[in-house]
Amino acid sequence: MKKLYSNKWVILSLVLPGLFLFIFAILAPICLSVYYGFTNYSGMGSYQFIGWENYKNLFHDAAFGTSLRNSLLLALGFILIQHPLAIIVAAVLDKIGGKGEHFFRCVYFIPNVISVAVIAYLWKFIYNPDFGLLNNIIKAFGGKGDINWFSYDNAIWAVLIVLIWHGFGWGLLIYYTGIKNIDPVLYEAAAIDGATQVQTFLKITLPQMKPVIQVNVTMAVISALKQMETVYLLTNGGPGNSTQFAANYLYQQAFKAYKYGYGNAIGVVFIIICLLVTVILNKIFEDRDAKVKVKGVA
Amino acid sequence: MEQIGTKKKKKKMSRPVLYVILIIVAIIQIFPLVWLLDFSLASSSEMFTNGLLILPKKIQWGNYVKAFVDGNFLWYLKNSILINGLAVLLVIIVSIMSAFACRRMRWKLSTFVKTLLLMGLMIPIHATLLPNYKIYSQLGMTDTIWALLIPYVAFSLPQGLFLMTSFMESIPVELEEAAVMDGCGIYRILFQIITPMLKSSIATVAIMTFLNNWNEFMMASTYLSSDKWKTLPFSVLEFTGEYSSNYAVQFAVMALTAAPAVIVYILLNKHITKGVAMGAVKG
């Protein structure tokens, strides 16, 4: 048995495909990014090594600062708006049970299976000043309904609304699963003690959900950092750089502004930030519940 | 939620209140999609209205015909099914192999390799777009199926590996010991004994991989130039041209592009919900 299970060739044949994919699709590109990050390569032709120049420039780059601020805003939007709503709705779903429970759970997740390509274009129409749904809703409630949703000041909120809306079902489903895993004995005990539903929710559901909340919060922060697709199609970072996000910015710099070297430098810093944030959040939460492992959402 | 427990009816939370909450949230989540469907069946000239929904004078099925034909729907759908199917299959096979090697086989570097492979979870995909574009063009891989398949599998692998290892832990070692006694080799143990026991986790990994990649378009639009391997999102992304002012047809193409995933979700919704829940909670 032992001999069979430590046969080096067998082991190698089993891990090789996975290792190859990791090296070819993840590790090699990162090394290449580090390399190009030290150059002034435009994407074609020749280039020189310019040392830390790109990184120095990045430090003073207002657009990159805006990107990080926007990620922070999005993370706050997820944590302060999407998640509390998701927890409450999950608790309500659990309460009503039966067919309603399944029906609503299914309905809430539908936007999540639809491509960002469709979602972004759809919301462009929803925000349309001429026949858009949102302005028409405001009119229906007696407002003027002539808001330019993609103006310099409004655009970031328009983007946040779409992202919070689109990701709601995902957050909900995870909280819902967490609630389903709570031991029913706890609820029975609460009922015997005469607790009201709100008390039960605050004193039992929420504390029991702590590990799930921690995982969800970490995932929300990381997906806020990694945001690209929606913003790429909705505003492409504009107007100005008001809705810029790091991933979108590095893409623009490399392929639109022909600063491939600079784009890669942004990529390197971006990877480091993502790693650091994941590690820090894990450390913060680890102390309370050592069992919870957290991962990013690709 | 406020007016819930007066002392007399402690246990019965007023159900109408609960339903009102659920219905409001459902309207917020679904109404934009209803609006999309509604406008896709109208004609463009009817759209400039102040009402929320249009009652089309005549239902314009023609919009969908145009979307279907000029949106290259079938071609893109075929590519999506093929590429995602292959990606799912590869992720499952490779993650089972890696999980077994790192979890069950005895070698010094097993934990290190596992940690290394799981690192992929923390790397932002979009940071690899620039260097990968360079690599694929150097190797002449742009505009081939590999330019999508390799990154799709690579970025779904860490999650697959994570799920497979945690499920594999619950399989008793005694089973393998018996198989070894009977003279089974490692590959037979892995594929004929272990794999069939991983059914539910294979389903979970398949669902997560599908959800991750089905709607992906950033890599596809970076690494592909022709229509040859482009996937379903491109029937929306590349659909303007002669219809740039015909909004109704654009709505139809969006609805059509969304349809396969939504239909499959509604049909398999119990399994998918379970899969996502398992994947997310275990992961």
Coordinates of C-alpha atoms in Angstrom, one line a residue:
Chain A
M1 CA 0.0 0.0 0.0
K2 CA 2.6 2.5 1.1
K3 CA 4.8 1.7 -1.9
L4 CA 2.0 2.1 -4.3
Y5 CA 1.0 5.4 -2.8
S6 CA 4.4 6.9 -3.0
N7 CA 5.3 6.0 -6.6
K8 CA 6.9 9.2 -7.9
W9 CA 5.9 8.6 -11.5
V10 CA 2.2 8.1 -10.7
I11 CA 2.2 11.2 -8.5
L12 CA 3.9 13.2 -11.3
S13 CA 1.4 12.0 -13.9
L14 CA -1.5 13.0 -11.6
V15 CA -0.3 16.5 -10.7
L16 CA 1.2 17.4 -14.0
P17 CA -1.9 18.6 -15.9
G18 CA -2.9 20.9 -12.9
L19 CA 0.6 22.2 -12.5
F20 CA 0.9 22.9 -16.2
L21 CA -2.3 24.9 -16.3
F22 CA -1.3 26.8 -13.2
I23 CA 2.2 27.6 -14.6
F24 CA 1.0 28.4 -18.2
A25 CA -2.1 30.4 -17.4
I26 CA -1.4 32.0 -14.1
L27 CA 2.3 32.0 -13.0
A28 CA 4.0 32.7 -16.3
P29 CA 1.7 35.7 -17.1
I30 CA 2.4 37.1 -13.7
C31 CA 6.1 36.8 -14.2
L32 CA 5.7 38.4 -17.7
S33 CA 3.8 41.3 -16.1
V34 CA 6.5 41.9 -13.6
Y35 CA 9.0 42.0 -16.5
Y36 CA 7.0 44.3 -18.7
G37 CA 6.1 46.5 -15.7
F38 CA 9.7 47.7 -15.7
T39 CA 9.7 48.7 -19.4
N40 CA 8.2 51.5 -21.5
Y41 CA 6.8 49.0 -24.0
S42 CA 3.9 50.5 -26.0
G43 CA 2.7 47.1 -27.3
M44 CA 4.7 47.0 -30.4
G45 CA 8.2 48.0 -31.6
S46 CA 11.2 48.2 -29.3
Y47 CA 11.3 49.2 -25.6
Q48 CA 13.8 50.1 -22.8
F49 CA 13.9 49.2 -19.2
I50 CA 13.0 52.2 -17.1
G51 CA 13.3 50.7 -13.6
W52 CA 10.7 51.8 -11.1
E53 CA 9.4 54.7 -13.3
N54 CA 6.0 53.1 -14.0
Y55 CA 5.5 52.4 -10.3
K56 CA 6.4 56.0 -9.4
N57 CA 4.0 57.3 -11.9
L58 CA 1.3 55.0 -10.7
F59 CA 1.7 56.3 -7.2
H60 CA 0.7 59.8 -8.4
D61 CA -1.9 58.6 -10.9
A62 CA -5.2 60.1 -9.8
A63 CA -7.2 57.7 -12.0
F64 CA -5.8 54.7 -10.1
G65 CA -6.7 56.4 -6.9
T66 CA -10.2 56.8 -8.2
S67 CA -10.3 53.1 -9.1
L68 CA -9.5 52.1 -5.6
R69 CA -12.0 54.6 -4.2
N70 CA -14.7 53.1 -6.5
S71 CA -13.9 49.6 -5.4
L72 CA -14.3 50.7 -1.8
L73 CA -17.6 52.4 -2.6
L74 CA -18.8 49.2 -4.3
A75 CA -17.7 47.0 -1.4
L76 CA -19.5 49.3 1.0
G77 CA -22.6 49.1 -1.2
F78 CA -22.5 45.4 -1.1
I79 CA -21.9 45.2 2.6
L80 CA -24.3 48.0 3.8
I81 CA -27.1 47.6 1.2
Q82 CA -27.0 44.3 -0.6
H83 CA -26.1 42.0 2.3
P84 CA -28.5 43.3 5.0
L85 CA -31.3 43.0 2.5
A86 CA -30.2 39.6 1.4
I87 CA -30.0 38.3 5.1
I88 CA -33.5 39.7 5.8
V89 CA -35.0 38.2 2.6
A90 CA -33.3 34.9 3.3
A91 CA -34.8 34.8 6.8
V92 CA -38.2 35.7 5.4
L93 CA -37.9 32.9 2.8
D94 CA -37.0 30.4 5.4
K95 CA -40.1 31.5 7.5
I96 CA -42.7 31.2 4.8
G97 CA -41.6 27.8 3.5
G98 CA -43.6 25.7 1.0
K99 CA -44.0 26.6 -2.6
G100 CA -43.5 30.3 -2.1
E101 CA -40.1 29.6 -0.7
H102 CA -39.0 27.7 -3.8
F103 CA -40.6 30.1 -6.2
F104 CA -39.1 33.3 -4.8
R105 CA -35.7 31.7 -4.4
C106 CA -35.7 30.8 -8.0
V107 CA -36.9 34.2 -9.1
Y108 CA -34.2 36.1 -7.2
F109 CA -31.4 34.1 -8.7
I110 CA -32.4 34.6 -12.3
P111 CA -30.5 37.8 -13.0
N112 CA -27.4 36.0 -11.9
V113 CA -27.4 33.5 -14.7
I114 CA -27.8 36.2 -17.3
S115 CA -24.6 37.4 -19.0
V116 CA -23.1 40.7 -18.0
A117 CA -23.2 41.5 -21.7
V118 CA -27.0 41.4 -21.6
I119 CA -27.2 43.0 -18.2
A120 CA -25.0 46.0 -19.1
Y121 CA -26.8 46.7 -22.4
L122 CA -30.2 46.3 -20.7
W123 CA -29.3 48.8 -18.0
K124 CA -27.9 51.2 -20.6
F125 CA -31.5 51.2 -21.9
I126 CA -33.0 51.4 -18.5
Y127 CA -30.9 54.6 -17.9
N128 CA -31.7 55.9 -21.4
P129 CA -32.9 59.6 -21.1
D130 CA -35.5 59.3 -23.9
F131 CA -37.4 56.1 -23.2
G132 CA -35.5 54.6 -20.2
L133 CA -37.4 52.6 -17.6
L134 CA -35.9 54.5 -14.6
N135 CA -36.9 58.0 -15.7
N136 CA -40.3 56.7 -16.7
I137 CA -40.7 55.2 -13.2
I138 CA -39.8 58.6 -11.7
K139 CA -42.4 60.2 -13.9
A140 CA -45.0 57.7 -12.8
F141 CA -44.4 58.8 -9.3
G142 CA -44.8 62.5 -10.3
G143 CA -41.2 63.4 -10.6
K144 CA -39.6 65.2 -13.6
G145 CA -37.8 62.1 -14.8
D146 CA -35.1 63.9 -16.8
I147 CA -32.1 62.7 -14.9
N148 CA -28.9 62.2 -16.8
W149 CA -27.7 59.0 -15.1
F150 CA -24.4 58.9 -16.8
S151 CA -23.3 62.5 -15.9
Y152 CA -19.9 62.9 -14.2
D153 CA -21.4 62.9 -10.7
N154 CA -24.2 60.3 -11.2
A155 CA -22.4 57.7 -13.2
I156 CA -20.7 55.9 -10.3
W157 CA -24.0 55.5 -8.5
A158 CA -25.6 54.2 -11.7
V159 CA -22.8 51.6 -11.9
L160 CA -23.2 50.7 -8.3
I161 CA -27.0 50.2 -8.6
V162 CA -26.5 47.7 -11.5
L163 CA -23.8 45.7 -9.6
I164 CA -25.8 45.6 -6.4
W165 CA -28.9 44.5 -8.3
H166 CA -27.1 41.9 -10.4
G167 CA -25.3 40.2 -7.5
F168 CA -28.2 40.2 -5.1
G169 CA -29.3 36.6 -5.9
W170 CA -25.9 35.2 -5.2
G171 CA -25.5 36.8 -1.8
L172 CA -29.1 35.8 -1.0
L173 CA -28.5 32.2 -1.9
I174 CA -25.4 31.9 0.4
Y175 CA -27.2 33.5 3.3
Y176 CA -30.2 31.3 2.7
T177 CA -28.0 28.2 2.8
G178 CA -26.5 29.5 6.0
I179 CA -29.9 30.0 7.6
K180 CA -31.0 26.5 6.5
N181 CA -28.0 25.1 8.4
I182 CA -28.9 26.6 11.7
D183 CA -30.0 23.9 14.2
P184 CA -33.9 24.1 14.5
V185 CA -33.5 23.2 18.2
L186 CA -32.3 26.8 18.8
Y187 CA -35.5 28.2 17.4
E188 CA -37.6 25.8 19.4
A189 CA -35.9 26.9 22.6
A190 CA -36.4 30.5 21.6
A191 CA -40.1 29.9 21.0
I192 CA -40.5 28.2 24.4
D193 CA -38.8 31.2 26.0
G194 CA -41.4 33.4 24.3
A195 CA -39.1 35.3 22.1
T196 CA -40.6 37.4 19.3
Q197 CA -39.6 36.9 15.7
V198 CA -37.5 40.0 15.6
Q199 CA -35.7 38.9 18.8
T200 CA -35.2 35.4 17.4
F201 CA -33.7 37.0 14.2
L202 CA -31.4 39.3 16.2
K203 CA -30.4 36.9 19.0
I204 CA -30.2 33.6 17.1
T205 CA -30.2 33.9 13.4
L206 CA -27.6 36.7 13.1
P207 CA -25.1 35.3 15.6
Q208 CA -25.4 31.8 14.1
M209 CA -24.7 33.3 10.7
K210 CA -21.5 35.0 11.7
P211 CA -19.2 32.6 9.8
V212 CA -21.3 32.9 6.7
I213 CA -21.4 36.7 7.0
Q214 CA -17.6 36.7 7.3
V215 CA -17.2 34.6 4.1
N216 CA -19.7 36.7 2.2
V217 CA -18.2 40.0 3.3
T218 CA -14.7 38.9 2.2
M219 CA -16.1 37.7 -1.1
A220 CA -17.9 41.0 -1.6
V221 CA -14.7 43.1 -0.9
I222 CA -12.7 41.0 -3.3
S223 CA -15.3 41.0 -6.1
A224 CA -15.5 44.8 -5.6
L225 CA -11.8 45.0 -6.2
K226 CA -11.9 42.7 -9.2
Q227 CA -14.9 44.4 -10.9
M228 CA -14.4 44.9 -14.6
E229 CA -17.0 43.5 -17.1
T230 CA -20.0 45.5 -16.1
V231 CA -18.2 48.8 -15.9
Y232 CA -16.3 48.0 -19.2
L233 CA -19.6 47.8 -21.1
L234 CA -21.6 50.3 -19.1
T235 CA -19.3 53.3 -18.9
N236 CA -15.8 52.1 -19.7
G237 CA -14.6 54.1 -16.7
G238 CA -16.1 57.4 -17.9
P239 CA -17.0 60.1 -18.0
G240 CA -13.5 61.2 -17.3
N241 CA -12.3 58.5 -15.0
S242 CA -15.2 58.9 -12.6
T243 CA -16.3 55.2 -12.8
Q244 CA -12.9 53.7 -13.3
F245 CA -11.9 50.4 -11.7
A246 CA -8.4 49.0 -11.5
A247 CA -8.9 46.1 -14.0
N248 CA -10.6 48.3 -16.5
Y249 CA -7.9 50.9 -16.1
L250 CA -5.0 48.6 -16.8
Y251 CA -6.8 47.2 -19.8
Q252 CA -7.4 50.7 -21.2
Q253 CA -3.8 51.8 -20.5
A254 CA -2.4 48.8 -22.3
F255 CA -4.7 48.5 -25.3
K256 CA -6.2 52.0 -25.8
A257 CA -3.4 54.3 -24.6
Y258 CA -0.6 52.0 -25.9
K259 CA 1.1 52.0 -22.6
Y260 CA 1.5 48.2 -22.4
G261 CA 4.4 48.4 -19.9
Y262 CA 2.4 50.8 -17.6
G263 CA -0.6 48.6 -17.9
N264 CA 1.4 45.6 -16.6
A265 CA 2.8 47.6 -13.7
I266 CA -0.8 48.4 -12.7
G267 CA -1.5 44.7 -13.1
V268 CA 1.3 43.8 -10.7
V269 CA 0.1 46.3 -8.1
F270 CA -3.4 45.1 -8.6
I271 CA -2.5 41.5 -7.9
I272 CA -0.6 42.5 -4.8
I273 CA -3.5 44.5 -3.5
C274 CA -5.9 41.5 -4.1
L275 CA -3.6 39.1 -2.3
L276 CA -3.0 41.5 0.6
V277 CA -6.7 42.2 1.1
T278 CA -7.6 38.5 1.0
V279 CA -4.9 37.7 3.5
I280 CA -5.8 40.6 5.8
L281 CA -9.5 39.8 5.8
N282 CA -8.8 36.1 6.5
K283 CA -6.5 37.1 9.4
I284 CA -9.1 39.4 10.9
F285 CA -11.8 36.8 10.7
E286 CA -9.6 33.8 11.5
D287 CA -9.2 34.8 15.1
R288 CA -12.9 34.4 15.7
D289 CA -13.6 31.3 13.8
A290 CA -10.6 29.3 12.8
K291 CA -12.6 27.0 10.6
V292 CA -13.8 29.5 8.1
K293 CA -11.8 29.5 4.9
V294 CA -12.3 32.2 2.4
K295 CA -11.8 32.4 -1.3
G296 CA -12.1 35.0 -3.9
V297 CA -14.7 34.9 -6.7
A298 CA -13.1 34.9 -10.0
Chain B
M1 CA -40.8 43.9 10.0
E2 CA -41.5 46.3 12.9
Q3 CA -45.0 45.4 13.7
I4 CA -44.4 41.8 14.4
G5 CA -44.8 40.3 17.8
T6 CA -47.5 41.7 19.9
K7 CA -47.9 39.5 22.9
K8 CA -51.0 37.8 21.9
K9 CA -49.8 36.4 18.6
K10 CA -46.2 35.8 19.3
K11 CA -45.6 32.8 17.1
K12 CA -47.6 33.9 14.0
M13 CA -45.7 36.5 12.2
S14 CA -48.3 38.1 9.9
R15 CA -47.7 36.3 6.7
P16 CA -49.1 39.0 4.4
V17 CA -46.2 41.3 5.6
L18 CA -43.7 38.7 4.8
Y19 CA -45.2 38.2 1.3
V20 CA -45.2 41.9 0.7
I21 CA -41.5 42.0 1.4
L22 CA -40.8 39.1 -0.9
I23 CA -43.0 40.5 -3.7
I24 CA -41.4 43.9 -3.6
V25 CA -37.9 42.4 -3.9
A26 CA -39.1 40.1 -6.6
I27 CA -40.4 43.0 -8.6
I28 CA -37.1 44.9 -8.3
Q29 CA -35.2 41.8 -9.4
I30 CA -37.5 40.7 -12.2
F31 CA -39.2 43.8 -13.6
P32 CA -36.2 45.0 -15.7
L33 CA -36.3 41.6 -17.4
V34 CA -40.1 41.8 -18.0
W35 CA -39.5 45.2 -19.5
L36 CA -36.8 43.7 -21.7
L37 CA -39.2 41.0 -22.9
D38 CA -42.0 43.5 -23.4
F39 CA -40.0 45.9 -25.5
S40 CA -38.5 43.1 -27.5
L41 CA -42.0 42.3 -28.8
A42 CA -42.9 45.9 -29.7
S43 CA -41.8 48.0 -32.7
S44 CA -39.1 50.6 -32.2
S45 CA -41.5 53.5 -32.9
E46 CA -43.7 52.4 -29.9
M47 CA -40.9 52.8 -27.5
F48 CA -40.9 56.5 -26.9
T49 CA -43.6 56.4 -24.3
N50 CA -44.0 57.5 -20.7
G51 CA -45.7 54.3 -19.7
L52 CA -43.7 51.6 -18.0
L53 CA -44.8 48.8 -20.3
I54 CA -46.0 48.9 -23.9
L55 CA -49.0 47.0 -25.2
P56 CA -47.8 46.4 -28.7
K57 CA -50.4 46.9 -31.4
K58 CA -49.1 43.9 -33.1
I59 CA -46.6 41.5 -31.5
Q60 CA -43.4 41.8 -33.5
W61 CA -42.1 38.2 -33.7
G62 CA -40.0 39.4 -36.6
N63 CA -37.7 41.1 -34.1
Y64 CA -36.7 37.6 -32.9
V65 CA -36.2 36.3 -36.4
K66 CA -33.8 39.2 -37.2
A67 CA -32.0 38.7 -33.9
F68 CA -31.7 34.9 -34.5
V69 CA -30.4 35.2 -38.0
D70 CA -28.4 38.4 -37.9
G71 CA -27.2 37.8 -34.4
N72 CA -25.5 34.6 -35.5
F73 CA -27.3 33.0 -32.6
L74 CA -26.9 29.4 -33.4
W75 CA -23.2 29.7 -34.3
Y76 CA -22.4 31.4 -31.0
L77 CA -24.6 29.0 -29.1
K78 CA -22.8 26.0 -30.6
N79 CA -19.4 27.6 -29.6
S80 CA -20.6 28.3 -26.1
I81 CA -21.8 24.7 -25.6
L82 CA -18.7 23.2 -27.1
I83 CA -16.2 25.3 -25.2
N84 CA -18.0 25.2 -21.9
G85 CA -18.7 21.5 -22.2
L86 CA -15.0 20.8 -22.8
A87 CA -14.0 23.1 -20.0
V88 CA -16.3 21.4 -17.5
L89 CA -15.0 18.0 -18.5
L90 CA -11.4 19.0 -18.2
V91 CA -11.9 20.8 -14.9
I92 CA -13.5 17.7 -13.4
I93 CA -10.8 15.3 -14.6
V94 CA -7.9 17.5 -13.7
S95 CA -9.3 18.5 -10.3
I96 CA -10.0 14.9 -9.4
M97 CA -6.4 13.9 -10.4
S98 CA -4.8 16.8 -8.5
A99 CA -7.0 16.3 -5.5
F100 CA -6.1 12.7 -5.2
A101 CA -2.4 13.3 -5.7
C102 CA -2.4 16.1 -3.0
R103 CA -4.7 14.4 -0.6
R104 CA -4.1 10.7 -0.7
M105 CA -0.7 10.1 -2.3
R106 CA 2.3 10.2 0.0
W107 CA 5.0 12.7 -1.0
K108 CA 6.8 15.6 0.6
L109 CA 5.6 18.4 -1.5
S110 CA 1.9 17.5 -1.5
T111 CA 0.8 20.4 0.8
F112 CA 3.0 22.9 -1.0
V113 CA 1.6 22.0 -4.4
K114 CA -2.0 22.1 -3.2
T115 CA -1.4 25.5 -1.7
L116 CA 0.2 26.7 -4.9
L117 CA -2.7 25.5 -7.0
L118 CA -5.2 27.1 -4.7
M119 CA -3.4 30.4 -4.9
G120 CA -5.2 30.7 -8.3
L121 CA -8.3 31.6 -6.3
M122 CA -6.8 34.9 -5.2
I123 CA -5.3 36.0 -8.5
P124 CA -7.5 38.5 -10.4
I125 CA -8.2 37.1 -13.9
H126 CA -8.1 40.5 -15.5
A127 CA -4.5 41.1 -14.5
T128 CA -3.6 38.2 -16.7
L129 CA -5.3 39.6 -19.8
L130 CA -2.3 41.6 -20.9
P131 CA 0.5 39.1 -20.5
N132 CA -1.6 36.2 -21.7
Y133 CA -2.5 38.1 -24.9
K134 CA 1.2 38.4 -25.5
I135 CA 1.9 34.8 -24.8
Y136 CA -0.9 33.5 -27.0
S137 CA 0.1 35.8 -29.9
Q138 CA 3.7 34.6 -29.6
L139 CA 2.6 31.0 -29.7
G140 CA 0.1 31.6 -32.5
M141 CA -2.7 30.6 -30.2
T142 CA -4.9 33.7 -30.6
D143 CA -8.2 33.0 -32.3
T144 CA -8.0 29.3 -31.5
I145 CA -10.1 27.4 -29.1
W146 CA -7.1 26.9 -26.8
A147 CA -7.0 30.6 -26.1
L148 CA -10.3 30.2 -24.3
L149 CA -10.1 26.6 -23.1
I150 CA -6.8 26.9 -21.2
P151 CA -7.6 30.0 -19.1
Y152 CA -11.2 28.8 -18.5
V153 CA -10.0 25.5 -17.1
A154 CA -7.0 27.1 -15.3
F155 CA -9.2 29.6 -13.5
S156 CA -11.9 27.2 -12.5
L157 CA -9.4 24.5 -11.4
P158 CA -8.6 25.9 -7.9
Q159 CA -12.3 25.9 -6.9
G160 CA -12.7 22.4 -8.3
L161 CA -9.6 21.2 -6.5
F162 CA -10.8 22.8 -3.3
L163 CA -14.2 21.1 -3.5
M164 CA -12.8 17.7 -4.6
T165 CA -10.3 17.6 -1.8
S166 CA -12.9 18.4 0.9
F167 CA -15.2 15.7 -0.5
M168 CA -12.5 13.2 -0.9
E169 CA -11.7 13.5 2.8
S170 CA -15.0 11.9 3.6
I171 CA -14.3 8.7 1.7
P172 CA -12.9 6.0 4.0
V173 CA -9.4 4.9 3.3
E174 CA -10.4 1.3 4.1
L175 CA -12.1 1.1 0.8
E176 CA -8.8 1.8 -1.0
E177 CA -6.9 -0.6 1.2
A178 CA -9.3 -3.3 0.1
A179 CA -8.8 -2.4 -3.5
V180 CA -5.0 -2.5 -3.1
M181 CA -5.3 -6.0 -1.6
D182 CA -7.2 -7.0 -4.7
G183 CA -4.4 -5.8 -6.8
C184 CA -5.8 -2.6 -8.2
G185 CA -3.4 0.0 -9.5
I186 CA -3.7 3.7 -8.6
Y187 CA -5.4 4.7 -11.8
R188 CA -8.1 2.1 -11.4
I189 CA -8.6 3.0 -7.8
L190 CA -9.0 6.6 -8.7
F191 CA -11.2 6.3 -11.7
Q192 CA -13.2 3.2 -10.9
I193 CA -13.6 3.4 -7.2
I194 CA -13.1 7.0 -6.0
T195 CA -14.6 8.9 -9.0
P196 CA -18.1 7.3 -8.9
M197 CA -18.3 8.2 -5.2
L198 CA -17.7 11.8 -5.9
K199 CA -20.9 12.2 -8.0
S200 CA -22.4 15.1 -6.0
S201 CA -19.2 17.0 -5.9
I202 CA -18.7 16.5 -9.6
A203 CA -22.1 18.0 -10.2
T204 CA -21.2 20.9 -7.9
V205 CA -17.9 21.5 -9.7
A206 CA -19.7 21.3 -13.1
I207 CA -22.3 23.8 -12.1
M208 CA -19.8 26.3 -10.7
T209 CA -17.5 26.0 -13.8
F210 CA -20.5 26.5 -16.1
L211 CA -21.6 29.6 -14.1
N212 CA -18.1 31.0 -14.1
N213 CA -17.5 30.6 -17.8
W214 CA -20.8 30.6 -19.7
N215 CA -21.1 34.4 -19.7
E216 CA -17.4 35.2 -19.9
F217 CA -16.5 37.6 -22.7
M218 CA -13.5 39.7 -21.5
M219 CA -10.9 37.0 -22.4
A220 CA -12.8 36.0 -25.5
S221 CA -12.8 39.5 -26.8
T222 CA -9.1 40.0 -26.0
Y223 CA -7.8 36.7 -27.4
L224 CA -10.1 36.1 -30.3
S225 CA -10.4 38.2 -33.5
S226 CA -12.7 36.3 -35.8
D227 CA -16.1 34.9 -35.2
K228 CA -14.8 31.3 -35.3
W229 CA -14.8 30.6 -31.6
K230 CA -16.7 33.5 -30.2
T231 CA -19.3 32.6 -27.6
L232 CA -22.9 33.6 -26.9
P233 CA -22.3 37.0 -25.3
F234 CA -21.0 38.2 -28.7
S235 CA -24.4 37.9 -30.3
V236 CA -25.2 41.0 -28.1
L237 CA -21.8 42.6 -28.2
E238 CA -21.4 42.4 -32.0
F239 CA -25.0 43.2 -32.8
T240 CA -25.3 46.7 -34.0
G241 CA -24.5 47.7 -37.5
E242 CA -27.6 47.9 -39.5
Y243 CA -29.8 47.7 -36.4
S244 CA -28.0 50.5 -34.4
S245 CA -31.2 52.5 -34.4
N246 CA -33.6 49.6 -34.3
Y247 CA -33.9 49.3 -30.6
A248 CA -36.6 46.7 -30.6
V249 CA -34.4 44.2 -32.4
Q250 CA -31.6 44.9 -30.0
F251 CA -34.0 44.1 -27.1
A252 CA -34.9 40.8 -28.9
V253 CA -31.2 39.8 -29.3
M254 CA -30.6 40.5 -25.6
A255 CA -33.6 38.4 -24.6
L256 CA -32.5 35.6 -27.0
T257 CA -29.0 35.6 -25.6
A258 CA -30.2 35.4 -22.0
A259 CA -32.7 32.7 -22.8
P260 CA -30.6 29.5 -22.8
A261 CA -29.1 30.1 -19.4
V262 CA -32.4 31.2 -17.9
I263 CA -34.3 28.2 -19.3
V264 CA -31.7 25.7 -18.1
Y265 CA -31.7 27.4 -14.7
I266 CA -35.5 27.2 -14.4
L267 CA -35.5 23.6 -15.4
L268 CA -32.6 22.5 -13.2
N269 CA -33.1 25.2 -10.5
K270 CA -33.2 22.8 -7.6
H271 CA -29.9 21.1 -8.6
I272 CA -28.2 24.4 -9.4
T273 CA -29.3 26.0 -6.1
K274 CA -27.9 23.0 -4.3
G275 CA -24.7 23.1 -6.3
V276 CA -24.1 26.8 -5.8
A277 CA -24.9 26.5 -2.1
M278 CA -22.5 23.6 -1.6
G279 CA -19.8 25.2 -3.7
A280 CA -20.1 28.5 -1.9
V281 CA -20.3 27.3 1.6
K282 CA -17.7 24.6 1.3
G283 CA -15.5 26.8 -0.7

